[in-house]
CSV table of N, CA and C in Angstrom, one decimal:
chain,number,residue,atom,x,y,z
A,1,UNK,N,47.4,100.5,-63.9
A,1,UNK,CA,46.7,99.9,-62.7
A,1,UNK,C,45.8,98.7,-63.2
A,2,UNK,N,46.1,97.6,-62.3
A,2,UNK,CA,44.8,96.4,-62.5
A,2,UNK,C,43.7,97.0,-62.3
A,3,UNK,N,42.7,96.2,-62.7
A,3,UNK,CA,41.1,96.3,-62.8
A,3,UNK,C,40.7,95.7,-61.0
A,4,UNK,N,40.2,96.5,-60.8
A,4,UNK,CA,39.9,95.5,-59.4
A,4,UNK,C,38.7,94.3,-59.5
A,5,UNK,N,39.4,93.4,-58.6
A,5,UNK,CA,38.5,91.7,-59.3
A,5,UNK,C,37.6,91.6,-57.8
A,6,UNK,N,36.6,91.1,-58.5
A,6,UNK,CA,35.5,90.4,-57.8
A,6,UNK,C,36.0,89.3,-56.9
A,7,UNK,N,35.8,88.8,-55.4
A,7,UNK,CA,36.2,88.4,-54.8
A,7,UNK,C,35.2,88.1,-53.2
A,8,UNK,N,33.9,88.5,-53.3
A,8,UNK,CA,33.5,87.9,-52.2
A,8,UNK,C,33.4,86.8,-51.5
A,9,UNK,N,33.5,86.0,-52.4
A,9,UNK,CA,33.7,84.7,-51.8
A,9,UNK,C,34.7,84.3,-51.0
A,10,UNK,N,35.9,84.4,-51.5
A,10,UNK,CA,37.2,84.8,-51.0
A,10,UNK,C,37.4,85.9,-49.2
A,11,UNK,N,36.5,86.7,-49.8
A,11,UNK,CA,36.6,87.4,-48.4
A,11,UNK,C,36.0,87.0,-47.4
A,12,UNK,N,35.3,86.3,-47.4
A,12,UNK,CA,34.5,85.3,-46.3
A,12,UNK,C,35.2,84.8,-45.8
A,13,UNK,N,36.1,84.1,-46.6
A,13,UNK,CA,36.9,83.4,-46.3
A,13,UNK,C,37.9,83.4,-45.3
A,14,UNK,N,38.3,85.3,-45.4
A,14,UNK,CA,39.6,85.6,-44.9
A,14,UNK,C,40.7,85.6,-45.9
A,15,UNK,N,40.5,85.7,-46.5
A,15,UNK,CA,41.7,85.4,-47.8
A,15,UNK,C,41.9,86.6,-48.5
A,16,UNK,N,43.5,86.7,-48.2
A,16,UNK,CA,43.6,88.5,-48.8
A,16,UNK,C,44.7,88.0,-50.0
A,17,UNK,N,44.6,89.2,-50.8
A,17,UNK,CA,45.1,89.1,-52.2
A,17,UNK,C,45.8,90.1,-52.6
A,18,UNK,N,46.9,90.1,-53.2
A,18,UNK,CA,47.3,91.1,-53.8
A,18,UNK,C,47.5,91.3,-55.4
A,19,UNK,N,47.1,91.9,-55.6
A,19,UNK,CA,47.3,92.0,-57.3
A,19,UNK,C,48.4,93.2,-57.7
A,20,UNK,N,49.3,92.6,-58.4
A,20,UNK,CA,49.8,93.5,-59.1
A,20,UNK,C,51.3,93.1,-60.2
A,21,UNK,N,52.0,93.7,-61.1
A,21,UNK,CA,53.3,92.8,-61.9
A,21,UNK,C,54.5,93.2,-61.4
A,22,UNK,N,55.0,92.2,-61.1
A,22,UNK,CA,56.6,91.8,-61.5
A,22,UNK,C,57.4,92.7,-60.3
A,23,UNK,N,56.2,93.0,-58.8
A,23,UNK,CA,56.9,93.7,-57.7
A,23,UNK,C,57.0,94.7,-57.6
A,24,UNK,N,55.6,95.4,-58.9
A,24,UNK,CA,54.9,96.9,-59.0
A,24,UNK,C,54.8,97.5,-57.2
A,25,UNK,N,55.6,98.3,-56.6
A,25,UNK,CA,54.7,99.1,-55.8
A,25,UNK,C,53.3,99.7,-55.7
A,26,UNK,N,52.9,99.0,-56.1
A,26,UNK,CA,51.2,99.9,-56.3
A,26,UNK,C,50.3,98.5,-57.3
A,27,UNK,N,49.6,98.3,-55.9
A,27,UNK,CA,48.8,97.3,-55.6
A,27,UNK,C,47.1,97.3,-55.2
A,28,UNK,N,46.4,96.9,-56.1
A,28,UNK,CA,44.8,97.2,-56.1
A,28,UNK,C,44.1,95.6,-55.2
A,29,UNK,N,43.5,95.8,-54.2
A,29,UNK,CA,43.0,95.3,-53.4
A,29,UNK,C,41.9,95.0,-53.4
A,30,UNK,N,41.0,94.2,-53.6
A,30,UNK,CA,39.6,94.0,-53.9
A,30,UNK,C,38.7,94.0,-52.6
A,31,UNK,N,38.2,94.0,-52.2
A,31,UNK,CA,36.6,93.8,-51.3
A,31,UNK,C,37.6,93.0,-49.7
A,32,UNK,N,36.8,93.3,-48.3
A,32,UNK,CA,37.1,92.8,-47.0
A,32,UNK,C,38.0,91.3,-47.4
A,33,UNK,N,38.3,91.1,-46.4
A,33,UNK,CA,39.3,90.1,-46.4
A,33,UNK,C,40.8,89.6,-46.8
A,34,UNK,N,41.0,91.0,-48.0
A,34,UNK,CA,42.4,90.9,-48.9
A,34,UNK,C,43.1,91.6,-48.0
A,35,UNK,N,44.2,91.1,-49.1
A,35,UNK,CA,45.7,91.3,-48.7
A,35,UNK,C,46.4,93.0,-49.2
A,36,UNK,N,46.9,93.6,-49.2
A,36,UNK,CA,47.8,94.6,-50.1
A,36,UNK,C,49.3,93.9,-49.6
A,37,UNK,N,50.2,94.3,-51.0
A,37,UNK,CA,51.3,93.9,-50.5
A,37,UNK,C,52.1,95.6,-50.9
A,38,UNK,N,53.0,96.3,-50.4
A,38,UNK,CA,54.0,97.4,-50.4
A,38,UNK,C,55.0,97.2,-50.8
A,39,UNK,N,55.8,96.0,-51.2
A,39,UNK,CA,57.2,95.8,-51.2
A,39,UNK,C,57.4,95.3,-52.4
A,40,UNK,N,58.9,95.3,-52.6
A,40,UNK,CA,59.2,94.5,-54.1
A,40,UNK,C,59.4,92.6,-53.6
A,41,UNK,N,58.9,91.9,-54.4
A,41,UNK,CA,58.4,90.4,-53.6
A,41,UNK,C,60.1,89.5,-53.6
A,42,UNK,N,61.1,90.5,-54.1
A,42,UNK,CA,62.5,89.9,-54.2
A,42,UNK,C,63.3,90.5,-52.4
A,43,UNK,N,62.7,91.3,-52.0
A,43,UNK,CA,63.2,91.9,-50.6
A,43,UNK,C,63.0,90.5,-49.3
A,44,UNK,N,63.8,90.6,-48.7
A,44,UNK,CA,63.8,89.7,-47.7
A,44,UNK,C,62.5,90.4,-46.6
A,45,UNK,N,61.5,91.2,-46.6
A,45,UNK,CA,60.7,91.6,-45.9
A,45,UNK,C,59.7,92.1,-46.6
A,46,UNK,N,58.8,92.2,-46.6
A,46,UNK,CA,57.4,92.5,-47.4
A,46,UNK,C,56.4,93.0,-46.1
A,47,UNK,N,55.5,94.5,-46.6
A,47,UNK,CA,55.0,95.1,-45.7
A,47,UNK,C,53.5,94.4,-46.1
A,48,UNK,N,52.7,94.0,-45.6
A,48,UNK,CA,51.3,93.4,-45.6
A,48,UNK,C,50.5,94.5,-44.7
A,49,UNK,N,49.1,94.7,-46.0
A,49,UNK,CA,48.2,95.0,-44.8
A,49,UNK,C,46.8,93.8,-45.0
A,50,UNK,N,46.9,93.5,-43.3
A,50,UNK,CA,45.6,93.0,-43.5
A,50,UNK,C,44.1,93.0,-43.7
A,51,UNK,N,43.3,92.1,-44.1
A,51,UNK,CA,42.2,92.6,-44.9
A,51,UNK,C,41.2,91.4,-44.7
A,52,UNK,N,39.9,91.7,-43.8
A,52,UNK,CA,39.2,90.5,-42.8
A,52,UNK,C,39.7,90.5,-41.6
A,53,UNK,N,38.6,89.6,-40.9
A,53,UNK,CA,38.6,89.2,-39.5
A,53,UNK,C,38.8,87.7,-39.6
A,54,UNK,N,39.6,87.2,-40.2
A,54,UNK,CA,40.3,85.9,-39.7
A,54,UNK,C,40.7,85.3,-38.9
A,55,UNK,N,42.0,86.5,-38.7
A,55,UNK,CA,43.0,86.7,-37.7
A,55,UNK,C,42.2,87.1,-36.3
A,56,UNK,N,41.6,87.7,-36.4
A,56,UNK,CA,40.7,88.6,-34.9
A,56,UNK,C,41.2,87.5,-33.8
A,57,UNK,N,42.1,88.0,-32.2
A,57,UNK,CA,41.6,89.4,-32.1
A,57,UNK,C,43.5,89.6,-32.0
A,58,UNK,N,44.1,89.1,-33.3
A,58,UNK,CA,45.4,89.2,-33.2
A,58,UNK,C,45.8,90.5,-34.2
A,59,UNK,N,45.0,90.2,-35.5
A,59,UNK,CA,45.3,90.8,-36.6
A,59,UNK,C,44.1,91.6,-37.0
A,60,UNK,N,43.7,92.7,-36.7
A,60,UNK,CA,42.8,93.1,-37.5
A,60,UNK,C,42.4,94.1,-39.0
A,61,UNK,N,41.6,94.0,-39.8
A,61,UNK,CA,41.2,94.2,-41.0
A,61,UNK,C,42.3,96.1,-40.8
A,62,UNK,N,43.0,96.2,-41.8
A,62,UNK,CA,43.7,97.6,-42.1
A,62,UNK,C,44.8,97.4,-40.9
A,63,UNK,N,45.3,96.4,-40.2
A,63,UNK,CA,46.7,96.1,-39.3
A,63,UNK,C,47.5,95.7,-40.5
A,64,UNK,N,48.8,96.6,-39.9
A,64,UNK,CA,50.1,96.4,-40.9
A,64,UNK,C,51.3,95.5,-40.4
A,65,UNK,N,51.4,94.4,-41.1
A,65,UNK,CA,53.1,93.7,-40.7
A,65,UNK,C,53.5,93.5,-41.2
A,66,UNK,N,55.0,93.1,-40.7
A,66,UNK,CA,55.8,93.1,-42.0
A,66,UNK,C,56.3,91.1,-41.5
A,67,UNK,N,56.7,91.3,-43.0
A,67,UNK,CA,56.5,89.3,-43.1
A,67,UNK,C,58.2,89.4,-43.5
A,68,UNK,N,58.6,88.4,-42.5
A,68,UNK,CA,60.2,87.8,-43.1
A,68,UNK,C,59.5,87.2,-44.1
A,69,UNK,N,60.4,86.9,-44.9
A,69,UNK,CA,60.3,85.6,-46.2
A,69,UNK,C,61.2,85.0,-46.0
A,70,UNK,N,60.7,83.6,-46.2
A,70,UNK,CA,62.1,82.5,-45.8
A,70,UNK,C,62.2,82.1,-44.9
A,71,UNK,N,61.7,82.6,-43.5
A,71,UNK,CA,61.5,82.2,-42.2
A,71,UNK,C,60.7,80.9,-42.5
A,72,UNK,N,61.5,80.1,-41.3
A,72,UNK,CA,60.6,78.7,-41.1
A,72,UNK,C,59.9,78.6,-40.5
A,73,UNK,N,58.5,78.3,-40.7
A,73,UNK,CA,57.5,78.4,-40.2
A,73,UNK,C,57.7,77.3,-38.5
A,74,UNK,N,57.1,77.8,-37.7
A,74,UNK,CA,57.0,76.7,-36.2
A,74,UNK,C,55.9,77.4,-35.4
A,75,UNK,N,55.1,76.1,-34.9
A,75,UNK,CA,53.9,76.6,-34.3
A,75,UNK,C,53.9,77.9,-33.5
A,76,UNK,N,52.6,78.4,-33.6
A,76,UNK,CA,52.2,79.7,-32.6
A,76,UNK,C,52.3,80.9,-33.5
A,77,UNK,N,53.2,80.6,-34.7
A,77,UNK,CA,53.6,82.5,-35.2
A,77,UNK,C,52.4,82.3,-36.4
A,78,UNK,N,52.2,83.6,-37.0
A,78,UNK,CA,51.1,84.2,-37.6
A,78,UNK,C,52.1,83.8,-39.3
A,79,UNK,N,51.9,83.3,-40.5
A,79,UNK,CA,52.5,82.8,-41.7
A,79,UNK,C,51.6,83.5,-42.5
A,80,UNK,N,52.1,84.5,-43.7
A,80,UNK,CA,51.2,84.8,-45.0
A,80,UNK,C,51.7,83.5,-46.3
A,81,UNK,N,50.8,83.0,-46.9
A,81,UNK,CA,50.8,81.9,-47.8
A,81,UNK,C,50.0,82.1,-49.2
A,82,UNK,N,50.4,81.9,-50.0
A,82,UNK,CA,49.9,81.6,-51.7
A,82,UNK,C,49.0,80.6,-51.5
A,83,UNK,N,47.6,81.0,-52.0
A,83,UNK,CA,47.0,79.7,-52.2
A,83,UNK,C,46.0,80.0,-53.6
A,84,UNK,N,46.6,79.5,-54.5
A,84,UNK,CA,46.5,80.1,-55.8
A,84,UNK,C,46.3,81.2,-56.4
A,85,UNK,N,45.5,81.5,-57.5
A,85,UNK,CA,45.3,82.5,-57.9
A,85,UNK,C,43.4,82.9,-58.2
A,86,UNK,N,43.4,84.3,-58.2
A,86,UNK,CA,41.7,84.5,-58.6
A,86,UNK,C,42.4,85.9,-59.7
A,87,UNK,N,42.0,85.3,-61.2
A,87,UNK,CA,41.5,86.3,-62.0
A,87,UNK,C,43.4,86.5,-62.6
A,88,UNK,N,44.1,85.8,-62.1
A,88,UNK,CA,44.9,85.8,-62.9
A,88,UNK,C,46.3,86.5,-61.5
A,89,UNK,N,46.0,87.1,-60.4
A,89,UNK,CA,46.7,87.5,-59.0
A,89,UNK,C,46.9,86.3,-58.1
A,90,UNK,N,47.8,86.1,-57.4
A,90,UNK,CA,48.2,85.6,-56.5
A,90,UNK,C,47.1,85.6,-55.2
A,91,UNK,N,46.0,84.2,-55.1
A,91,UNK,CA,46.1,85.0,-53.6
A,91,UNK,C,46.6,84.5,-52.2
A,92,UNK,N,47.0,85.4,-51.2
A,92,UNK,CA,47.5,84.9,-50.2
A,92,UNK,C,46.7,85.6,-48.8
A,93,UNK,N,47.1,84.7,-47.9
A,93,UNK,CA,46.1,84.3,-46.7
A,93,UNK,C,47.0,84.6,-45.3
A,94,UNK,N,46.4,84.6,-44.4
A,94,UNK,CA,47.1,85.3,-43.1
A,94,UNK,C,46.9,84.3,-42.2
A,95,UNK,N,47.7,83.0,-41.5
A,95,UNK,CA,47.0,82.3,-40.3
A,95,UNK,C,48.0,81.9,-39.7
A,96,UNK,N,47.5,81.1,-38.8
A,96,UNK,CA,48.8,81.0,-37.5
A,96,UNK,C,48.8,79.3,-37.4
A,97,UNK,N,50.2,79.3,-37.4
A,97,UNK,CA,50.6,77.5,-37.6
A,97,UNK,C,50.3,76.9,-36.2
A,98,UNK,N,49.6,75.8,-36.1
A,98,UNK,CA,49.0,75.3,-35.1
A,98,UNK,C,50.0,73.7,-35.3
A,99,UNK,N,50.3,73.3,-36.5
A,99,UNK,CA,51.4,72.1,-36.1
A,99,UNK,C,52.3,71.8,-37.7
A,100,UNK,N,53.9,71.8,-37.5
A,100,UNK,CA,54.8,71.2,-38.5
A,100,UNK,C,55.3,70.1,-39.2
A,101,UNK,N,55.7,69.8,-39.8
A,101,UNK,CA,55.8,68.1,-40.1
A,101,UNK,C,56.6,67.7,-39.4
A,102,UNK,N,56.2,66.7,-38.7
A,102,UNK,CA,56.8,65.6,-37.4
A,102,UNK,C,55.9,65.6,-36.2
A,103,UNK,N,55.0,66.9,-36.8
A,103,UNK,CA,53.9,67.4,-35.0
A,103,UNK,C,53.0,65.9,-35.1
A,104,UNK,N,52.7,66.0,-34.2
A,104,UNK,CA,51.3,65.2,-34.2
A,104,UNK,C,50.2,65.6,-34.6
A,105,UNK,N,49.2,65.2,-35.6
A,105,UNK,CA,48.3,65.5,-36.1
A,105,UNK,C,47.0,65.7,-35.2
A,106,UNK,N,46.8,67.2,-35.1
A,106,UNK,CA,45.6,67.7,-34.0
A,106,UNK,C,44.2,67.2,-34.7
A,107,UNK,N,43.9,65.8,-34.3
A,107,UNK,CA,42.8,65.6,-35.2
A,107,UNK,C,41.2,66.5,-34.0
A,108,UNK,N,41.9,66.3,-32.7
A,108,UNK,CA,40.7,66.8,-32.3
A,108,UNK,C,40.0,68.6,-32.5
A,109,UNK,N,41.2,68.9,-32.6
A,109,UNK,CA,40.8,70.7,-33.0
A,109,UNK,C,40.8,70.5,-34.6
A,110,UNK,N,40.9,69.8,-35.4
A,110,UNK,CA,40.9,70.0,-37.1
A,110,UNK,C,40.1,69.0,-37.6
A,111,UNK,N,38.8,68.9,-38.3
A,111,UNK,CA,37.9,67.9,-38.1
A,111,UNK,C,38.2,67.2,-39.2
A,112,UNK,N,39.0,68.3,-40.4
A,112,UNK,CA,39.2,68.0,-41.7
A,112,UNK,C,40.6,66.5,-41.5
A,113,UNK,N,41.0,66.8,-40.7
A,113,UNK,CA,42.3,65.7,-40.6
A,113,UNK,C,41.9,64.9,-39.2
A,114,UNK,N,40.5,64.3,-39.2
A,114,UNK,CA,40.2,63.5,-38.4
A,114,UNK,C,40.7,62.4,-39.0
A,115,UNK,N,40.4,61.5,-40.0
A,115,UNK,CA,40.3,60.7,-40.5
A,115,UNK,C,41.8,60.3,-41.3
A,116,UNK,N,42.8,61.2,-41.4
A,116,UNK,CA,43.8,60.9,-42.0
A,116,UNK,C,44.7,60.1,-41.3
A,117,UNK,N,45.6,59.0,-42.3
A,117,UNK,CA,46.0,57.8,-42.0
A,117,UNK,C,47.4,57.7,-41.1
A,118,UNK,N,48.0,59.2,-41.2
A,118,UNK,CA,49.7,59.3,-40.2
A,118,UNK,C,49.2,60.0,-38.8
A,119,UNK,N,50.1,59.6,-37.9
A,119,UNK,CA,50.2,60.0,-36.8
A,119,UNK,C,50.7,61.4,-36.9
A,120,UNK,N,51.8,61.8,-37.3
A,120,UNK,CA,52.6,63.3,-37.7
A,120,UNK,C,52.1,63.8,-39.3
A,121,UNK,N,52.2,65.2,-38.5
A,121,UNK,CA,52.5,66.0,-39.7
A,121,UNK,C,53.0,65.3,-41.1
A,122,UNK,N,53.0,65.1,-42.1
A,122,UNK,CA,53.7,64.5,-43.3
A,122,UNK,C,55.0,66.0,-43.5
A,123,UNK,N,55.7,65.3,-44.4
A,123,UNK,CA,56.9,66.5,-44.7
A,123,UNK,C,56.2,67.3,-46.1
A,124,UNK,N,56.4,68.8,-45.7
A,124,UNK,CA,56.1,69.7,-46.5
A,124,UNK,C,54.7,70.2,-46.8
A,125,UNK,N,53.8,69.6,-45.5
A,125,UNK,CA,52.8,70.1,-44.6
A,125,UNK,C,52.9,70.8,-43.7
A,126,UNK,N,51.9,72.0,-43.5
A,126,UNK,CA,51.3,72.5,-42.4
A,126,UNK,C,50.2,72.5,-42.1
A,127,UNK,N,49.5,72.6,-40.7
A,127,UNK,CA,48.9,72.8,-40.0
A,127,UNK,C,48.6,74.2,-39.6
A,128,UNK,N,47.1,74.9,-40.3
A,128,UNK,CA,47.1,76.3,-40.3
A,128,UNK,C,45.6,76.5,-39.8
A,129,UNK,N,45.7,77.1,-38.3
A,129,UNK,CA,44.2,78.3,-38.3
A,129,UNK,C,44.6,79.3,-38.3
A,130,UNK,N,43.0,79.8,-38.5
A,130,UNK,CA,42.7,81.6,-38.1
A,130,UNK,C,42.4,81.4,-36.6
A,131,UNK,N,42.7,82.6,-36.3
A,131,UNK,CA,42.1,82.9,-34.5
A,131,UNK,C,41.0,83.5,-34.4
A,132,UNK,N,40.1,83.5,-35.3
A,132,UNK,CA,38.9,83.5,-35.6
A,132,UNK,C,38.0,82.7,-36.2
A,133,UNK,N,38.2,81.8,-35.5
A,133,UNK,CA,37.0,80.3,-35.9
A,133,UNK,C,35.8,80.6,-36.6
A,134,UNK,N,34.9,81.5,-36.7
A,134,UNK,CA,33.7,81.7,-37.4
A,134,UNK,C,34.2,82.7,-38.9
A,135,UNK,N,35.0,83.4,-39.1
A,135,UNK,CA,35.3,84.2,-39.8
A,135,UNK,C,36.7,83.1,-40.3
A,136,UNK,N,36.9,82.3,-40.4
A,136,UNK,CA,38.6,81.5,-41.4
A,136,UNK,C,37.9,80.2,-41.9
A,137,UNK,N,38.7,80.3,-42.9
A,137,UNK,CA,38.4,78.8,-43.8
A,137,UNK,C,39.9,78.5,-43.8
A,138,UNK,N,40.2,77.5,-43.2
A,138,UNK,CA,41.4,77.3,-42.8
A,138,UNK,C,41.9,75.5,-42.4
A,139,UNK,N,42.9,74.4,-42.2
A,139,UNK,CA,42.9,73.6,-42.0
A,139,UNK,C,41.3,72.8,-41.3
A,140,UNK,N,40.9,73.4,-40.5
A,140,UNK,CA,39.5,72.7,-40.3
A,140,UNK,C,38.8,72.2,-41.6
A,141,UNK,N,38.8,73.2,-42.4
A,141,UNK,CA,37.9,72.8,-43.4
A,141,UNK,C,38.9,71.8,-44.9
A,142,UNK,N,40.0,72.3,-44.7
A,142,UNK,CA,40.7,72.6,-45.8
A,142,UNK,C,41.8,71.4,-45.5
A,143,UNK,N,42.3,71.2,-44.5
A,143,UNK,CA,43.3,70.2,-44.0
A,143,UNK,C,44.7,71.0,-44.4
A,144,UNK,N,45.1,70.0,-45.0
A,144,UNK,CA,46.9,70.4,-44.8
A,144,UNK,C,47.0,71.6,-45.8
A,145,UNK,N,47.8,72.4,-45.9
A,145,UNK,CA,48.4,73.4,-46.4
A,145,UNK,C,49.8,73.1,-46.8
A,146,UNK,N,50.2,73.3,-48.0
A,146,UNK,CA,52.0,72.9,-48.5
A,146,UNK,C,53.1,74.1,-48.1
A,147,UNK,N,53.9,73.3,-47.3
A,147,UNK,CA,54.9,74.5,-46.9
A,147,UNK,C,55.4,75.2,-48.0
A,148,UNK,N,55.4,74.7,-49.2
A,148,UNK,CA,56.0,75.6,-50.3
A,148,UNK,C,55.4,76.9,-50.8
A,149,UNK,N,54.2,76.7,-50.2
A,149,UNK,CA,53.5,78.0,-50.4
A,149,UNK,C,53.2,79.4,-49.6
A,150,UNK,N,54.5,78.9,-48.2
A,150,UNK,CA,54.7,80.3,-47.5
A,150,UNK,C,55.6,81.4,-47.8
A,151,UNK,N,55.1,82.2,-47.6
A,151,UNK,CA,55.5,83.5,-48.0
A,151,UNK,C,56.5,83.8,-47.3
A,152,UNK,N,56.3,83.7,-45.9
A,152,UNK,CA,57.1,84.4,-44.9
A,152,UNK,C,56.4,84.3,-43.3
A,153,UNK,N,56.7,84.5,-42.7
A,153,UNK,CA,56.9,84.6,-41.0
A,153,UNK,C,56.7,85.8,-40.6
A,154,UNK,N,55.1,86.4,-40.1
A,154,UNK,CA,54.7,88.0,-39.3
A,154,UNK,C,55.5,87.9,-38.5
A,155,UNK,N,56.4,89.2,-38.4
A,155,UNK,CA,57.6,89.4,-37.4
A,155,UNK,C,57.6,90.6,-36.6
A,156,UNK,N,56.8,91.2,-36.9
A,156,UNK,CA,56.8,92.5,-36.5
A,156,UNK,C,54.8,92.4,-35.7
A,157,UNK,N,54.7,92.9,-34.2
A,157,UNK,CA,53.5,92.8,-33.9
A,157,UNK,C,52.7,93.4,-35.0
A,158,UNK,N,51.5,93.0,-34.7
A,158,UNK,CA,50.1,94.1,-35.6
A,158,UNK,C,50.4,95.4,-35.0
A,159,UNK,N,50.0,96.3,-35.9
A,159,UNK,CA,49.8,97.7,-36.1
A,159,UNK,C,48.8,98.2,-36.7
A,160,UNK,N,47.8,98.8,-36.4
A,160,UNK,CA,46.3,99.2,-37.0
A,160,UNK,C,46.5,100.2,-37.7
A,161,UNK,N,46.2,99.9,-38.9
A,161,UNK,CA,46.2,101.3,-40.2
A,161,UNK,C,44.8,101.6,-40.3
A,162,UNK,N,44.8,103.1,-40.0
A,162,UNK,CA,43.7,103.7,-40.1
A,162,UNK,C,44.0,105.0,-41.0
């Protein structure tokens, strides 16, 4: 088993993480906000539980879904994404696409992509919030997100693991 990593910062954030090798079933989760993942990461579906109030009041902290992989992301649906690593794990993030490359750039709801110079989405961008504005660090702050770094498409509603 990993060491469980330090990660508050991160959980503030909303930012869930999974640690573990090579598509281990058994996965150590650090502090509010993370991710656990259940699956082997070569399966066309991967079970997530989430971890934070990012998502609120779609997805809440211990809600379980399962994520297509490969699914193309399009506004409205809930996307898990890679957004590097902490301590040597992957970590990935839970938020819902608000616009695709070709959309028109929501500069009024995204303050971070006020100032940027295209009309549309650029290619192999997204546009990503949490549905919890006080609790996500998310395109507002962060701006574009690389489509290469989605995981998959939440396909299956929330379900609260207790």
């Amino acid at each position: 088993m990993l060491p469980l990593l330090a990660a508050a910062g991160w959980a503030a954030a909303g930012v869930l993480l999974a640690v573990g090798a090579y598509g281990a079933a058994s996965y150590v989760a650090a502090g509010a906000g993370l991710l656990t993942l259940a699956a082997l990461p070569a399966r066309a579906f991967v079970l997530v539980t989430v971890r934070g109030a990012s998502m609120e009041p779609a997805f809440h902290d211990g809600d379980r879904v399962l994520v297509r992989r490969w699914s193309a992301p399009r506004p409205g649906v809930a996307v898990v994404l890679t957004q590097g690593t902490l301590g040597g794990a992957p970590v990935r993030i839970i938020k819902r696409v608000a616009a695709v490359p070709g959309d028109p750039v929501p500069r009024a709801a995204v303050p971070a992509l006020a100032d940027v110079p295209e009309d549309t989405v650029p290619p192999g961008h997204l546009v990503l919030l949490g549905d919890n504005p006080a609790a996500s660090v998310d395109s507002r702050q962060a701006g574009y997100f690389r489509t290469d770094a989605v995981l998959g498409v939440a396909r299956r509603p929330p379900r609260r693991h207790r």
